[in-house]
Amino acid sequence: MSEMRVGVAAVEITPRRGLPLMGNFRDDYLARGTHDPLTAKAIVFEDGRGTKAALLAIDVCMLDRRNVALIRDTIGRSTGVPPAHVLVHATHTHSAPAPHDRFLFGLDYRPYRAAAEAMLVKAASAVDLAERSAMKAQLSFGCASEDRLSFNRRLRRKDGTTQMNWEALAPGFDPEQIEGAWGPTDPQLGCLVIESAAGPVAAAVNFGLHPAILAGDNWLYSADFPGQLAAALARIQGDGFTTLFLNGCCANVNHVDYGDAQQGRGYGMIERVGYMLAAAAARAIRTRVALAGDVIAIARDTVMLERMPISPDEHDRCRRVLDDLQGQRLQGQVDGLPEAFFADLRLQMHAVQHERDGVEVMTIRVGDAAIVGLPGEMFCEFGLDLKRRSPATHTLVVELANDAVGYLPTRESFGQGGYEVTAGSTLYAPGTGEQLAAAAAAQLQRLF
């Protein structure tokens, strides 16, 4: 049985209204208010040798390496947890302030930078609070299956082309032209449970699903379904129960059932998804088994990646797109990103396309469980494969950990086309996702 010192804490980080929303590509991006609070939640582990590690999950869309460096530096100056032992995760809600300007095309981000950085510094304080609250605790692990909420969003048309499932929400969509989805989903929900003598007090819940139920037509801060999951699970488990959501590999997975477009979006849908995941988490907690071992160990590697090249002809076309936009108002959209955004990003990609990029892959061992952190939006297939291959008894695979490097599709999917494999959606050459997954698999072998 695993018994070590564990601390848990949650900090509300909802900022003032008026900061730009990361997932709202509209005229000014700016939030009009708050629907439900944004939080940062931390778990700090310490084994008998004094080795410490931390998980920090933050209700933002994505955090780049500069954001993570600020958070880790803050933690290093205020706690006894080594910055290199902190896995920083963005839950990927599309209804949170942008902590950087990557998706804010045409907006001067400078007036908002200080407020965004203050939000991240406040998020880092959750690790300090968790460390201060650490006490002897038992760790356990449970799993449940929930296969009614997740859908592979890359649809295979009868003519062999790819269509995104969110187009089912638009007029004119013909479901008869769809043969099925190109890829799988992962119905497994995993719970790493922290127990005091009185019973479970917190859990890290791992499930792969895009928190983009609230998209470009929402103007309010929201944690999306992870916030509803946490609230519902606290009602089931009891007041004071803390849920730290760790999103799984879900780059090609969302909540949209193309055969039932009535489900749609909105606050009612985030409640439905959150409640159903809370029920699954409660089942996982009821069937939990104790972790074995009490060792904490960390593996971190920098993986060098080849960038996706932009041809001279594409460079010139993108230049013309931006020139034609001069003086015009950029049109927003609910899903995806407009062509002008991609044109601007491809010009940036062209400027550095001959430079390799180093990104971080991280794995934390907690007893006989592993938490794998991957730096971008990984296709579902990678998470399924890593869990199958893992030598750990229990494995959580977490995307958007410690960086945000765009979509990381499978090599096979590049030949299928579609949104995620478009230059700008993905920044690296085909095979990059496999390269990062291989690095994580090697870390698991080293740690176990």
Short mmCIF file of C-alpha atoms in Angstrom, two decimals, residues 163-352:
data_model
loop_
_atom_site.label_atom_id
_atom_site.label_comp_id
_atom_site.label_asym_id
_atom_site.label_seq_id
_atom_site.Cartn_x
_atom_site.Cartn_y
_atom_site.Cartn_z
CA GLN A 163 -15.22 16.59 -42.77
CA MET A 164 -15.20 18.00 -39.23
CA ASN A 165 -18.13 16.91 -37.07
CA TRP A 166 -18.86 20.45 -35.85
CA GLU A 167 -20.20 21.14 -39.35
CA ALA A 168 -23.17 18.99 -38.30
CA LEU A 169 -24.27 21.99 -36.25
CA ALA A 170 -24.54 24.17 -39.39
CA PRO A 171 -27.42 24.24 -41.91
CA GLY A 172 -27.01 22.00 -44.93
CA PHE A 173 -25.06 19.20 -43.27
CA ASP A 174 -25.97 15.82 -44.80
CA PRO A 175 -25.28 12.89 -42.43
CA GLU A 176 -26.02 10.44 -45.26
CA GLN A 177 -22.68 11.39 -46.83
CA ILE A 178 -20.74 10.19 -43.77
CA GLU A 179 -19.41 6.64 -43.53
CA GLY A 180 -18.07 7.04 -40.00
CA ALA A 181 -15.14 8.47 -38.09
CA TRP A 182 -11.50 8.14 -39.08
CA GLY A 183 -10.33 7.31 -35.58
CA PRO A 184 -11.30 6.08 -32.08
CA THR A 185 -12.21 7.69 -28.79
CA ASP A 186 -10.97 6.72 -25.32
CA PRO A 187 -13.88 5.96 -22.97
CA GLN A 188 -11.66 5.27 -19.96
CA LEU A 189 -11.84 7.69 -17.04
CA GLY A 190 -8.99 7.24 -14.56
CA CYS A 191 -8.95 8.55 -10.99
CA LEU A 192 -5.88 8.94 -8.81
CA VAL A 193 -7.52 9.22 -5.39
CA ILE A 194 -6.08 10.86 -2.25
CA GLU A 195 -7.45 9.42 1.00
CA SER A 196 -7.26 10.54 4.59
CA ALA A 197 -8.25 8.34 7.50
CA ALA A 198 -11.85 9.51 6.97
CA GLY A 199 -11.93 8.54 3.28
CA PRO A 200 -11.34 10.14 -0.14
CA VAL A 201 -10.66 13.88 -0.04
CA ALA A 202 -9.48 14.57 -3.61
CA ALA A 203 -8.90 13.00 -6.99
CA ALA A 204 -7.00 13.70 -10.18
CA VAL A 205 -9.48 12.79 -12.92
CA ASN A 206 -8.09 11.93 -16.37
CA PHE A 207 -10.45 11.85 -19.36
CA GLY A 208 -9.88 12.89 -22.97
CA LEU A 209 -12.50 15.33 -24.26
CA HIS A 210 -12.23 18.81 -25.76
CA PRO A 211 -13.62 21.47 -23.37
CA ALA A 212 -14.90 23.44 -26.36
CA ILE A 213 -18.58 22.99 -25.66
CA LEU A 214 -18.62 26.74 -25.12
CA ALA A 215 -16.98 28.10 -28.25
CA GLY A 216 -16.84 31.28 -30.30
CA ASP A 217 -20.38 32.39 -29.50
CA ASN A 218 -19.73 32.51 -25.73
CA TRP A 219 -18.59 35.74 -24.10
CA LEU A 220 -18.31 34.68 -20.45
CA TYR A 221 -15.45 33.13 -18.48
CA SER A 222 -16.13 29.46 -17.79
CA ALA A 223 -14.20 26.32 -16.90
CA ASP A 224 -16.50 24.49 -19.36
CA PHE A 225 -17.38 20.90 -18.38
CA PRO A 226 -14.34 20.38 -16.07
CA GLY A 227 -15.81 22.99 -13.74
CA GLN A 228 -19.19 21.26 -13.73
CA LEU A 229 -17.48 17.89 -13.16
CA ALA A 230 -15.71 19.25 -10.07
CA ALA A 231 -18.89 20.80 -8.68
CA ALA A 232 -20.96 17.67 -9.25
CA LEU A 233 -18.34 15.33 -7.79
CA ALA A 234 -18.16 17.48 -4.65
CA ARG A 235 -21.91 17.04 -4.24
CA ILE A 236 -21.50 13.26 -4.56
CA GLN A 237 -18.39 12.85 -2.40
CA GLY A 238 -19.12 15.61 0.09
CA ASP A 239 -18.30 19.27 0.62
CA GLY A 240 -14.60 19.99 0.46
CA PHE A 241 -13.80 17.24 -2.05
CA THR A 242 -11.32 18.59 -4.62
CA THR A 243 -11.25 17.45 -8.25
CA LEU A 244 -8.17 18.21 -10.32
CA PHE A 245 -9.02 17.62 -14.00
CA LEU A 246 -6.24 16.31 -16.24
CA ASN A 247 -7.34 16.27 -19.86
CA GLY A 248 -6.31 13.23 -21.87
CA CYS A 249 -5.28 13.02 -25.52
CA CYS A 250 -8.28 14.62 -27.22
CA ALA A 251 -7.02 16.63 -30.21
CA ASN A 252 -9.44 14.73 -32.49
CA VAL A 253 -12.21 14.15 -29.91
CA ASN A 254 -15.13 16.39 -28.92
CA HIS A 255 -18.73 16.14 -27.69
CA VAL A 256 -20.50 16.54 -31.05
CA ASP A 257 -22.57 13.58 -32.26
CA TYR A 258 -23.03 14.29 -35.96
CA GLY A 259 -26.15 12.09 -35.96
CA ASP A 260 -27.81 14.18 -33.25
CA ALA A 261 -27.17 17.85 -33.93
CA GLN A 262 -29.86 18.82 -31.40
CA GLN A 263 -27.35 18.29 -28.58
CA GLY A 264 -25.48 21.38 -29.67
CA ARG A 265 -23.64 23.63 -27.25
CA GLY A 266 -24.30 25.95 -24.35
CA TYR A 267 -24.36 25.91 -20.58
CA GLY A 268 -26.88 23.09 -20.41
CA MET A 269 -24.51 20.87 -22.36
CA ILE A 270 -21.52 21.56 -20.08
CA GLU A 271 -23.73 20.62 -17.12
CA ARG A 272 -24.79 17.37 -18.82
CA VAL A 273 -21.24 16.36 -19.67
CA GLY A 274 -19.91 17.41 -16.26
CA TYR A 275 -22.61 15.49 -14.36
CA MET A 276 -22.12 12.33 -16.40
CA LEU A 277 -18.35 12.42 -15.92
CA ALA A 278 -18.86 13.02 -12.20
CA ALA A 279 -21.03 9.92 -12.03
CA ALA A 280 -18.29 7.94 -13.81
CA ALA A 281 -15.66 9.35 -11.44
CA ALA A 282 -17.78 8.34 -8.45
CA ARG A 283 -17.94 4.79 -9.84
CA ALA A 284 -14.16 4.81 -10.27
CA ILE A 285 -13.68 5.98 -6.68
CA ARG A 286 -15.98 3.26 -5.35
CA THR A 287 -13.98 0.55 -7.15
CA ARG A 288 -10.52 1.98 -6.36
CA VAL A 289 -7.57 -0.21 -5.40
CA ALA A 290 -4.65 0.90 -3.25
CA LEU A 291 -1.46 1.96 -4.99
CA ALA A 292 1.63 -0.08 -4.25
CA GLY A 293 4.96 1.51 -3.39
CA ASP A 294 5.77 4.96 -2.07
CA VAL A 295 8.45 6.22 -4.45
CA ILE A 296 8.34 9.56 -6.29
CA ALA A 297 10.51 9.81 -9.42
CA ILE A 298 10.62 12.19 -12.37
CA ALA A 299 11.82 11.87 -15.95
CA ARG A 300 12.17 14.89 -18.26
CA ASP A 301 13.56 15.04 -21.77
CA THR A 302 13.90 17.70 -24.44
CA VAL A 303 12.86 16.26 -27.78
CA MET A 304 14.13 17.98 -30.93
CA LEU A 305 11.47 18.38 -33.61
CA GLU A 306 11.51 19.13 -37.33
CA ARG A 307 9.19 21.95 -38.31
CA MET A 308 6.63 21.76 -41.09
CA PRO A 309 7.99 23.59 -44.15
CA ILE A 310 6.07 26.35 -45.91
CA SER A 311 6.70 26.50 -49.65
CA PRO A 312 7.66 29.75 -51.43
CA ASP A 313 4.33 29.71 -53.31
CA GLU A 314 2.37 29.31 -50.05
CA HIS A 315 4.43 32.09 -48.46
CA ASP A 316 3.52 34.44 -51.31
CA ARG A 317 -0.16 33.45 -51.18
CA CYS A 318 -0.31 34.15 -47.44
CA ARG A 319 1.28 37.52 -47.99
CA ARG A 320 -1.45 38.37 -50.53
CA VAL A 321 -4.20 37.23 -48.10
CA LEU A 322 -2.93 39.63 -45.45
CA ASP A 323 -2.43 42.46 -47.94
CA ASP A 324 -6.02 42.08 -49.14
CA LEU A 325 -7.23 42.26 -45.53
CA GLN A 326 -5.77 45.71 -44.92
CA GLY A 327 -8.44 48.05 -43.58
CA GLN A 328 -11.11 45.34 -43.41
CA ARG A 329 -12.83 43.95 -40.35
CA LEU A 330 -11.92 40.35 -39.59
CA GLN A 331 -14.98 38.07 -39.54
CA GLY A 332 -15.29 35.76 -36.55
CA GLN A 333 -16.48 32.17 -36.46
CA VAL A 334 -17.67 29.74 -33.82
CA ASP A 335 -15.36 26.82 -34.64
CA GLY A 336 -11.88 26.74 -36.10
CA LEU A 337 -9.87 29.77 -37.12
CA PRO A 338 -10.17 32.11 -40.12
CA GLU A 339 -7.87 31.93 -43.11
CA ALA A 340 -6.21 35.26 -42.26
CA PHE A 341 -5.02 33.79 -38.96
CA PHE A 342 -3.45 30.83 -40.75
CA ALA A 343 -1.86 33.12 -43.32
CA ASP A 344 -0.17 35.15 -40.60
CA LEU A 345 0.97 32.03 -38.72
CA ARG A 346 2.38 30.40 -41.86
CA LEU A 347 4.50 33.45 -42.51
CA GLN A 348 5.89 33.05 -38.98
CA MET A 349 6.46 29.34 -39.62
CA HIS A 350 8.32 30.10 -42.85
CA ALA A 351 10.74 32.38 -41.00
CA VAL A 352 11.93 29.58 -38.68
#
